[in-house]
């Protein structure tokens, strides 16, 4: 079986010649593995039998795709978020709306003008597709993106006390995610649409299930619909515990949930 056929069959719950494999690593980990195998890091996926080739086109590229060689290296992304390398990872140094008032938040512009630049990484992945299964990652889409552009504490305070700030911003974040997903799906041969929004903590959801259903679900459903309307499986990434909303995600047409963080309450894989 080709890699693409193997993953597609597994998603249809059909027999395959082997379990499909998809692994991704922090670049420093990839470099260490490549040294052990005495191969260039760019050949690691081939050597380890990865079946999927996927690229970030959303804000996660700014967090994980740009690697500063030294501690303290910084960059500012298309959303206006300033990042700094602390340890092995980029962390948010400054959120563009952290101290903003309602009028400044209302005037904030999502990076439609950067669409071509954001899709460039997908173009590279798709050009080397061969017989691989091709994924497009537009995450984070909604609440987690607000944590980055507004600040986590500020966003949660807004949700609790000033929803007229949060709800229009979530809607506009969804509008941009829909735009980005549609642009990628219409331009490239994709095999799934990868979405994501970390709303799970280590012991419970960050917001209540009812609040999530009220302010997040309708917009996440719009994003899922971009993939579903084009016949693409839809994947959703959320770390932590999200047991209460898994039935909602299934109702919305979810095909793949990633990860199953089994050390969190309610997330035991066998029980699920």
mmCIF file of C-alpha atoms in Angstrom:
data_model
loop_
_atom_site.group_PDB
_atom_site.id
_atom_site.type_symbol
_atom_site.label_atom_id
_atom_site.label_comp_id
_atom_site.label_asym_id
_atom_site.label_seq_id
_atom_site.Cartn_x
_atom_site.Cartn_y
_atom_site.Cartn_z
ATOM 1 C CA UNK A 1 0.000 0.000 0.000
ATOM 2 C CA UNK A 2 1.104 3.572 -0.572
ATOM 3 C CA UNK A 3 1.212 5.862 2.425
ATOM 4 C CA UNK A 4 -1.849 7.732 1.187
ATOM 5 C CA UNK A 5 -3.837 4.532 0.630
ATOM 6 C CA UNK A 6 -2.792 3.231 4.066
ATOM 7 C CA UNK A 7 -3.977 6.313 5.961
ATOM 8 C CA UNK A 8 -7.183 6.640 3.931
ATOM 9 C CA UNK A 9 -8.042 2.983 4.598
ATOM 10 C CA UNK A 10 -7.363 3.380 8.315
ATOM 11 C CA UNK A 11 -9.657 6.421 8.449
ATOM 12 C CA UNK A 12 -12.356 4.292 6.812
ATOM 13 C CA UNK A 13 -11.655 1.624 9.469
ATOM 14 C CA UNK A 14 -10.518 -0.853 6.825
ATOM 15 C CA UNK A 15 -7.662 -3.359 7.086
ATOM 16 C CA UNK A 16 -4.190 -2.065 6.300
ATOM 17 C CA UNK A 17 -0.797 -3.680 5.766
ATOM 18 C CA UNK A 18 0.591 -1.906 8.860
ATOM 19 C CA UNK A 19 -0.476 0.779 11.300
ATOM 20 C CA UNK A 20 -0.045 4.214 9.686
ATOM 21 C CA UNK A 21 2.713 6.296 11.224
ATOM 22 C CA UNK A 22 2.936 10.030 11.751
ATOM 23 C CA UNK A 23 5.508 11.597 14.026
ATOM 24 C CA UNK A 24 6.743 15.111 14.376
ATOM 25 C CA UNK A 25 9.448 16.487 16.611
ATOM 26 C CA UNK A 26 10.925 19.669 17.915
ATOM 27 C CA UNK A 27 13.751 20.548 15.494
ATOM 28 C CA UNK A 28 16.391 19.876 18.155
ATOM 29 C CA UNK A 29 14.977 16.379 18.668
ATOM 30 C CA UNK A 30 14.918 15.814 14.925
ATOM 31 C CA UNK A 31 18.538 16.897 14.666
ATOM 32 C CA UNK A 32 19.560 14.502 17.461
ATOM 33 C CA UNK A 33 17.726 11.565 15.830
ATOM 34 C CA UNK A 34 19.254 12.398 12.457
ATOM 35 C CA UNK A 35 22.744 12.346 13.975
ATOM 36 C CA UNK A 36 22.071 8.897 15.455
ATOM 37 C CA UNK A 37 20.876 7.636 12.066
ATOM 38 C CA UNK A 38 23.657 9.481 10.207
ATOM 39 C CA UNK A 39 21.225 11.113 7.791
ATOM 40 C CA UNK A 40 20.239 14.728 7.052
ATOM 41 C CA UNK A 41 17.323 15.925 9.237
ATOM 42 C CA UNK A 42 15.187 16.502 6.132
ATOM 43 C CA UNK A 43 15.266 12.717 5.480
ATOM 44 C CA UNK A 44 14.105 11.749 8.965
ATOM 45 C CA UNK A 45 10.447 11.295 8.005
ATOM 46 C CA UNK A 46 11.466 8.983 5.146
ATOM 47 C CA UNK A 47 13.765 6.918 7.351
ATOM 48 C CA UNK A 48 11.156 6.477 10.103
ATOM 49 C CA UNK A 49 8.358 5.521 7.736
ATOM 50 C CA UNK A 50 6.076 8.525 8.199
ATOM 51 C CA UNK A 51 2.976 8.262 6.027
ATOM 52 C CA UNK A 52 1.814 11.878 6.384
ATOM 53 C CA UNK A 53 3.284 15.129 5.159
ATOM 54 C CA UNK A 54 1.690 18.138 6.795
ATOM 55 C CA UNK A 55 2.387 21.862 6.946
ATOM 56 C CA UNK A 56 1.326 24.719 9.194
ATOM 57 C CA UNK A 57 -0.404 27.583 7.438
ATOM 58 C CA UNK A 58 -1.951 29.028 10.612
ATOM 59 C CA UNK A 59 -0.380 30.708 13.620
ATOM 60 C CA UNK A 60 1.335 27.541 14.851
ATOM 61 C CA UNK A 61 3.973 28.086 12.177
ATOM 62 C CA UNK A 62 5.036 31.248 14.027
ATOM 63 C CA UNK A 63 5.268 29.284 17.280
ATOM 64 C CA UNK A 64 6.864 26.035 16.091
ATOM 65 C CA UNK A 65 8.014 26.531 12.510
ATOM 66 C CA UNK A 66 10.448 29.384 13.160
ATOM 67 C CA UNK A 67 13.447 28.226 15.175
ATOM 68 C CA UNK A 68 15.867 30.766 16.592
ATOM 69 C CA UNK A 69 19.391 29.404 16.966
ATOM 70 C CA UNK A 70 19.939 31.136 20.314
ATOM 71 C CA UNK A 71 18.020 31.744 23.537
ATOM 72 C CA UNK A 72 16.240 35.096 23.482
ATOM 73 C CA UNK A 73 15.787 35.277 19.710
ATOM 74 C CA UNK A 74 12.581 37.062 18.730
ATOM 75 C CA UNK A 75 10.251 37.600 15.792
ATOM 76 C CA UNK A 76 6.861 39.206 15.194
ATOM 77 C CA UNK A 77 4.312 37.300 13.141
ATOM 78 C CA UNK A 78 1.549 38.379 10.739
ATOM 79 C CA UNK A 79 -0.944 38.582 13.626
ATOM 80 C CA UNK A 80 1.274 41.110 15.432
ATOM 81 C CA UNK A 81 2.311 38.617 18.128
ATOM 82 C CA UNK A 82 5.912 38.966 19.306
ATOM 83 C CA UNK A 83 7.605 35.647 20.102
ATOM 84 C CA UNK A 84 10.773 34.902 22.061
ATOM 85 C CA UNK A 85 12.729 31.692 22.349
ATOM 86 C CA UNK A 86 12.844 30.522 25.977
ATOM 87 C CA UNK A 87 14.495 27.152 26.421
ATOM 88 C CA UNK A 88 13.731 25.006 23.405
ATOM 89 C CA UNK A 89 10.449 26.698 22.426
ATOM 90 C CA UNK A 90 9.027 30.017 21.292
ATOM 91 C CA UNK A 91 6.771 31.710 23.848
ATOM 92 C CA UNK A 92 4.533 34.756 23.472
ATOM 93 C CA UNK A 93 6.496 37.838 24.533
ATOM 94 C CA UNK A 94 3.869 40.427 23.639
ATOM 95 C CA UNK A 95 0.236 40.106 22.601
ATOM 96 C CA UNK A 96 -0.883 42.958 20.325
ATOM 97 C CA UNK A 97 -4.216 43.425 22.131
ATOM 98 C CA UNK A 98 -3.095 42.769 25.707
ATOM 99 C CA UNK A 99 -3.644 46.375 26.827
ATOM 100 C CA UNK A 100 -6.182 47.335 24.180
ATOM 101 C CA UNK A 101 -9.530 48.958 24.787
ATOM 102 C CA UNK A 102 -12.788 47.995 23.034
ATOM 103 C CA UNK A 103 -12.255 50.354 20.085
ATOM 104 C CA UNK A 104 -8.714 49.111 19.382
ATOM 105 C CA UNK A 105 -9.911 45.513 19.616
ATOM 106 C CA UNK A 106 -12.737 46.286 17.190
ATOM 107 C CA UNK A 107 -10.248 47.759 14.700
ATOM 108 C CA UNK A 108 -7.798 44.825 14.930
ATOM 109 C CA UNK A 109 -7.219 43.311 11.475
ATOM 110 C CA UNK A 110 -6.604 39.618 10.876
ATOM 111 C CA UNK A 111 -3.782 38.964 8.368
ATOM 112 C CA UNK A 112 -5.738 38.458 5.149
ATOM 113 C CA UNK A 113 -3.001 40.385 3.324
ATOM 114 C CA UNK A 114 -0.490 37.699 4.350
ATOM 115 C CA UNK A 115 -2.502 34.804 2.868
ATOM 116 C CA UNK A 116 0.017 34.028 0.128
ATOM 117 C CA UNK A 117 2.931 34.009 2.565
ATOM 118 C CA UNK A 118 1.021 31.777 4.974
ATOM 119 C CA UNK A 119 0.195 29.279 2.215
ATOM 120 C CA UNK A 120 3.848 29.054 1.126
ATOM 121 C CA UNK A 121 4.644 26.265 3.590
ATOM 122 C CA UNK A 122 1.702 24.258 2.237
ATOM 123 C CA UNK A 123 3.013 24.711 -1.283
ATOM 124 C CA UNK A 124 6.320 23.170 -0.234
ATOM 125 C CA UNK A 125 4.635 20.172 1.401
ATOM 126 C CA UNK A 126 2.276 19.596 -1.516
ATOM 127 C CA UNK A 127 5.045 19.804 -4.111
ATOM 128 C CA UNK A 128 6.792 16.833 -2.477
ATOM 129 C CA UNK A 129 3.621 14.824 -1.994
ATOM 130 C CA UNK A 130 4.404 11.712 -4.041
ATOM 131 C CA UNK A 131 2.286 8.910 -2.594
ATOM 132 C CA UNK A 132 2.027 10.514 0.845
ATOM 133 C CA UNK A 133 -1.094 11.585 2.713
ATOM 134 C CA UNK A 134 -1.159 15.412 2.716
ATOM 135 C CA UNK A 135 -2.444 17.467 5.639
ATOM 136 C CA UNK A 136 -2.994 21.179 6.092
ATOM 137 C CA UNK A 137 -2.860 22.626 9.625
ATOM 138 C CA UNK A 138 -4.744 25.900 10.164
ATOM 139 C CA UNK A 139 -4.556 25.832 13.975
ATOM 140 C CA UNK A 140 -5.022 27.441 16.413
ATOM 141 C CA UNK A 141 -8.388 28.600 15.195
ATOM 142 C CA UNK A 142 -10.409 30.278 17.938
ATOM 143 C CA UNK A 143 -10.003 30.575 21.702
ATOM 144 C CA UNK A 144 -6.333 29.602 21.737
ATOM 145 C CA UNK A 145 -5.637 32.195 19.054
ATOM 146 C CA UNK A 146 -7.316 34.819 21.242
ATOM 147 C CA UNK A 147 -5.015 33.756 24.082
ATOM 148 C CA UNK A 148 -2.144 34.719 21.796
ATOM 149 C CA UNK A 149 -3.443 38.002 20.371
ATOM 150 C CA UNK A 150 -5.297 39.256 23.467
ATOM 151 C CA UNK A 151 -3.568 37.364 26.283
ATOM 152 C CA UNK A 152 -4.870 34.318 28.135
ATOM 153 C CA UNK A 153 -5.799 36.108 31.348
ATOM 154 C CA UNK A 154 -7.427 39.008 29.506
ATOM 155 C CA UNK A 155 -9.443 36.649 27.281
ATOM 156 C CA UNK A 156 -10.769 34.631 30.211
ATOM 157 C CA UNK A 157 -11.685 37.812 32.097
ATOM 158 C CA UNK A 158 -13.463 39.086 28.971
ATOM 159 C CA UNK A 159 -15.407 35.830 28.643
ATOM 160 C CA UNK A 160 -16.536 36.079 32.254
ATOM 161 C CA UNK A 161 -17.302 39.785 32.444
ATOM 162 C CA UNK A 162 -17.282 41.425 29.026
ATOM 163 C CA UNK A 163 -18.482 38.932 26.394
ATOM 164 C CA UNK A 164 -19.268 41.699 23.902
ATOM 165 C CA UNK A 165 -15.484 41.994 23.488
ATOM 166 C CA UNK A 166 -14.749 38.277 23.163
ATOM 167 C CA UNK A 167 -17.582 37.050 20.992
ATOM 168 C CA UNK A 168 -17.033 39.365 17.984
ATOM 169 C CA UNK A 169 -13.297 38.630 18.149
ATOM 170 C CA UNK A 170 -13.902 34.876 18.116
ATOM 171 C CA UNK A 171 -16.264 35.301 15.169
ATOM 172 C CA UNK A 172 -13.622 37.252 13.232
ATOM 173 C CA UNK A 173 -10.959 34.668 14.118
ATOM 174 C CA UNK A 174 -13.278 32.014 12.693
ATOM 175 C CA UNK A 175 -13.867 34.072 9.564
ATOM 176 C CA UNK A 176 -10.125 34.132 8.964
ATOM 177 C CA UNK A 177 -9.723 30.411 9.689
ATOM 178 C CA UNK A 178 -12.501 29.659 7.186
ATOM 179 C CA UNK A 179 -10.762 31.881 4.634
ATOM 180 C CA UNK A 180 -7.393 30.204 5.166
ATOM 181 C CA UNK A 181 -8.835 26.670 5.085
ATOM 182 C CA UNK A 182 -10.813 27.349 1.902
ATOM 183 C CA UNK A 183 -7.805 28.943 0.188
ATOM 184 C CA UNK A 184 -5.624 25.925 0.984
ATOM 185 C CA UNK A 185 -8.275 23.337 0.100
ATOM 186 C CA UNK A 186 -9.054 25.012 -3.214
ATOM 187 C CA UNK A 187 -5.412 25.352 -4.211
ATOM 188 C CA UNK A 188 -3.774 22.121 -3.054
ATOM 189 C CA UNK A 189 -4.496 18.402 -3.190
ATOM 190 C CA UNK A 190 -5.301 17.834 0.486
ATOM 191 C CA UNK A 191 -6.223 14.611 2.251
ATOM 192 C CA UNK A 192 -7.444 16.133 5.517
ATOM 193 C CA UNK A 193 -8.019 19.496 7.162
ATOM 194 C CA UNK A 194 -6.254 19.797 10.505
ATOM 195 C CA UNK A 195 -7.818 22.215 12.979
ATOM 196 C CA UNK A 196 -7.071 22.869 16.614
ATOM 197 C CA UNK A 197 -7.816 24.945 19.677
ATOM 198 C CA UNK A 198 -6.313 24.085 23.067
ATOM 199 C CA UNK A 199 -9.231 24.485 25.478
ATOM 200 C CA UNK A 200 -8.340 21.581 27.771
ATOM 201 C CA UNK A 201 -6.447 21.995 31.028
ATOM 202 C CA UNK A 202 -4.734 19.208 32.921
ATOM 203 C CA UNK A 203 -7.823 18.541 35.057
ATOM 204 C CA UNK A 204 -10.770 20.191 33.291
ATOM 205 C CA UNK A 205 -11.764 22.395 30.377
ATOM 206 C CA UNK A 206 -10.443 25.954 30.592
ATOM 207 C CA UNK A 207 -14.009 27.243 30.079
ATOM 208 C CA UNK A 208 -17.208 25.469 31.069
ATOM 209 C CA UNK A 209 -18.762 23.082 28.531
ATOM 210 C CA UNK A 210 -21.861 25.313 28.323
ATOM 211 C CA UNK A 211 -19.770 28.426 27.651
ATOM 212 C CA UNK A 212 -17.750 26.532 25.044
ATOM 213 C CA UNK A 213 -20.972 25.471 23.331
ATOM 214 C CA UNK A 214 -22.255 29.026 23.342
ATOM 215 C CA UNK A 215 -19.207 30.939 22.081
ATOM 216 C CA UNK A 216 -16.867 28.427 20.425
ATOM 217 C CA UNK A 217 -18.809 25.491 18.974
ATOM 218 C CA UNK A 218 -20.841 27.417 16.339
ATOM 219 C CA UNK A 219 -17.672 28.894 14.869
ATOM 220 C CA UNK A 220 -15.637 25.689 15.061
ATOM 221 C CA UNK A 221 -18.490 24.007 13.233
ATOM 222 C CA UNK A 222 -18.140 26.569 10.424
ATOM 223 C CA UNK A 223 -14.443 25.720 10.147
ATOM 224 C CA UNK A 224 -15.131 21.968 10.108
ATOM 225 C CA UNK A 225 -17.639 22.581 7.319
ATOM 226 C CA UNK A 226 -14.881 23.805 4.990
ATOM 227 C CA UNK A 227 -13.304 20.356 5.036
ATOM 228 C CA UNK A 228 -16.545 18.373 5.182
ATOM 229 C CA UNK A 229 -18.008 20.245 2.203
ATOM 230 C CA UNK A 230 -14.972 19.228 0.155
ATOM 231 C CA UNK A 231 -15.073 15.587 1.217
ATOM 232 C CA UNK A 232 -12.017 15.914 3.481
ATOM 233 C CA UNK A 233 -11.690 14.214 6.864
ATOM 234 C CA UNK A 234 -11.422 16.798 9.633
ATOM 235 C CA UNK A 235 -8.921 16.481 12.466
ATOM 236 C CA UNK A 236 -8.954 18.490 15.689
ATOM 237 C CA UNK A 237 -6.042 19.017 18.085
ATOM 238 C CA UNK A 238 -6.658 19.803 21.736
ATOM 239 C CA UNK A 239 -4.298 18.919 24.566
ATOM 240 C CA UNK A 240 -5.536 18.144 28.054
ATOM 241 C CA UNK A 241 -8.920 16.916 29.173
ATOM 242 C CA UNK A 242 -11.894 17.605 26.911
ATOM 243 C CA UNK A 243 -14.133 14.621 27.657
ATOM 244 C CA UNK A 244 -17.334 16.704 28.136
ATOM 245 C CA UNK A 245 -17.209 18.124 24.594
ATOM 246 C CA UNK A 246 -16.087 15.029 22.665
ATOM 247 C CA UNK A 247 -19.749 14.138 21.878
ATOM 248 C CA UNK A 248 -20.172 17.672 20.488
ATOM 249 C CA UNK A 249 -17.136 17.222 18.243
ATOM 250 C CA UNK A 250 -18.514 13.907 16.969
ATOM 251 C CA UNK A 251 -21.871 15.545 16.221
ATOM 252 C CA UNK A 252 -20.018 18.211 14.267
ATOM 253 C CA UNK A 253 -18.443 15.570 12.019
ATOM 254 C CA UNK A 254 -15.019 15.133 13.591
ATOM 255 C CA UNK A 255 -12.957 12.277 12.107
ATOM 256 C CA UNK A 256 -9.684 12.441 14.074
ATOM 257 C CA UNK A 257 -8.991 13.643 17.633
ATOM 258 C CA UNK A 258 -5.410 14.441 18.592
ATOM 259 C CA UNK A 259 -3.958 13.776 21.087
ATOM 260 C CA UNK A 260 -5.460 11.449 23.636
ATOM 261 C CA UNK A 261 -3.643 12.812 26.703
ATOM 262 C CA UNK A 262 -4.427 9.724 28.721
ATOM 263 C CA UNK A 263 -2.987 10.984 32.036
ATOM 264 C CA UNK A 264 -5.792 13.585 32.241
ATOM 265 C CA UNK A 265 -9.163 12.881 33.888
ATOM 266 C CA UNK A 266 -11.676 11.256 31.571
ATOM 267 C CA UNK A 267 -9.129 10.690 28.810
ATOM 268 C CA UNK A 268 -8.260 7.022 29.331
ATOM 269 C CA UNK A 269 -7.923 5.664 25.807
ATOM 270 C CA UNK A 270 -9.546 2.280 26.459
ATOM 271 C CA UNK A 271 -12.473 3.916 28.250
ATOM 272 C CA UNK A 272 -12.986 6.389 25.429
#
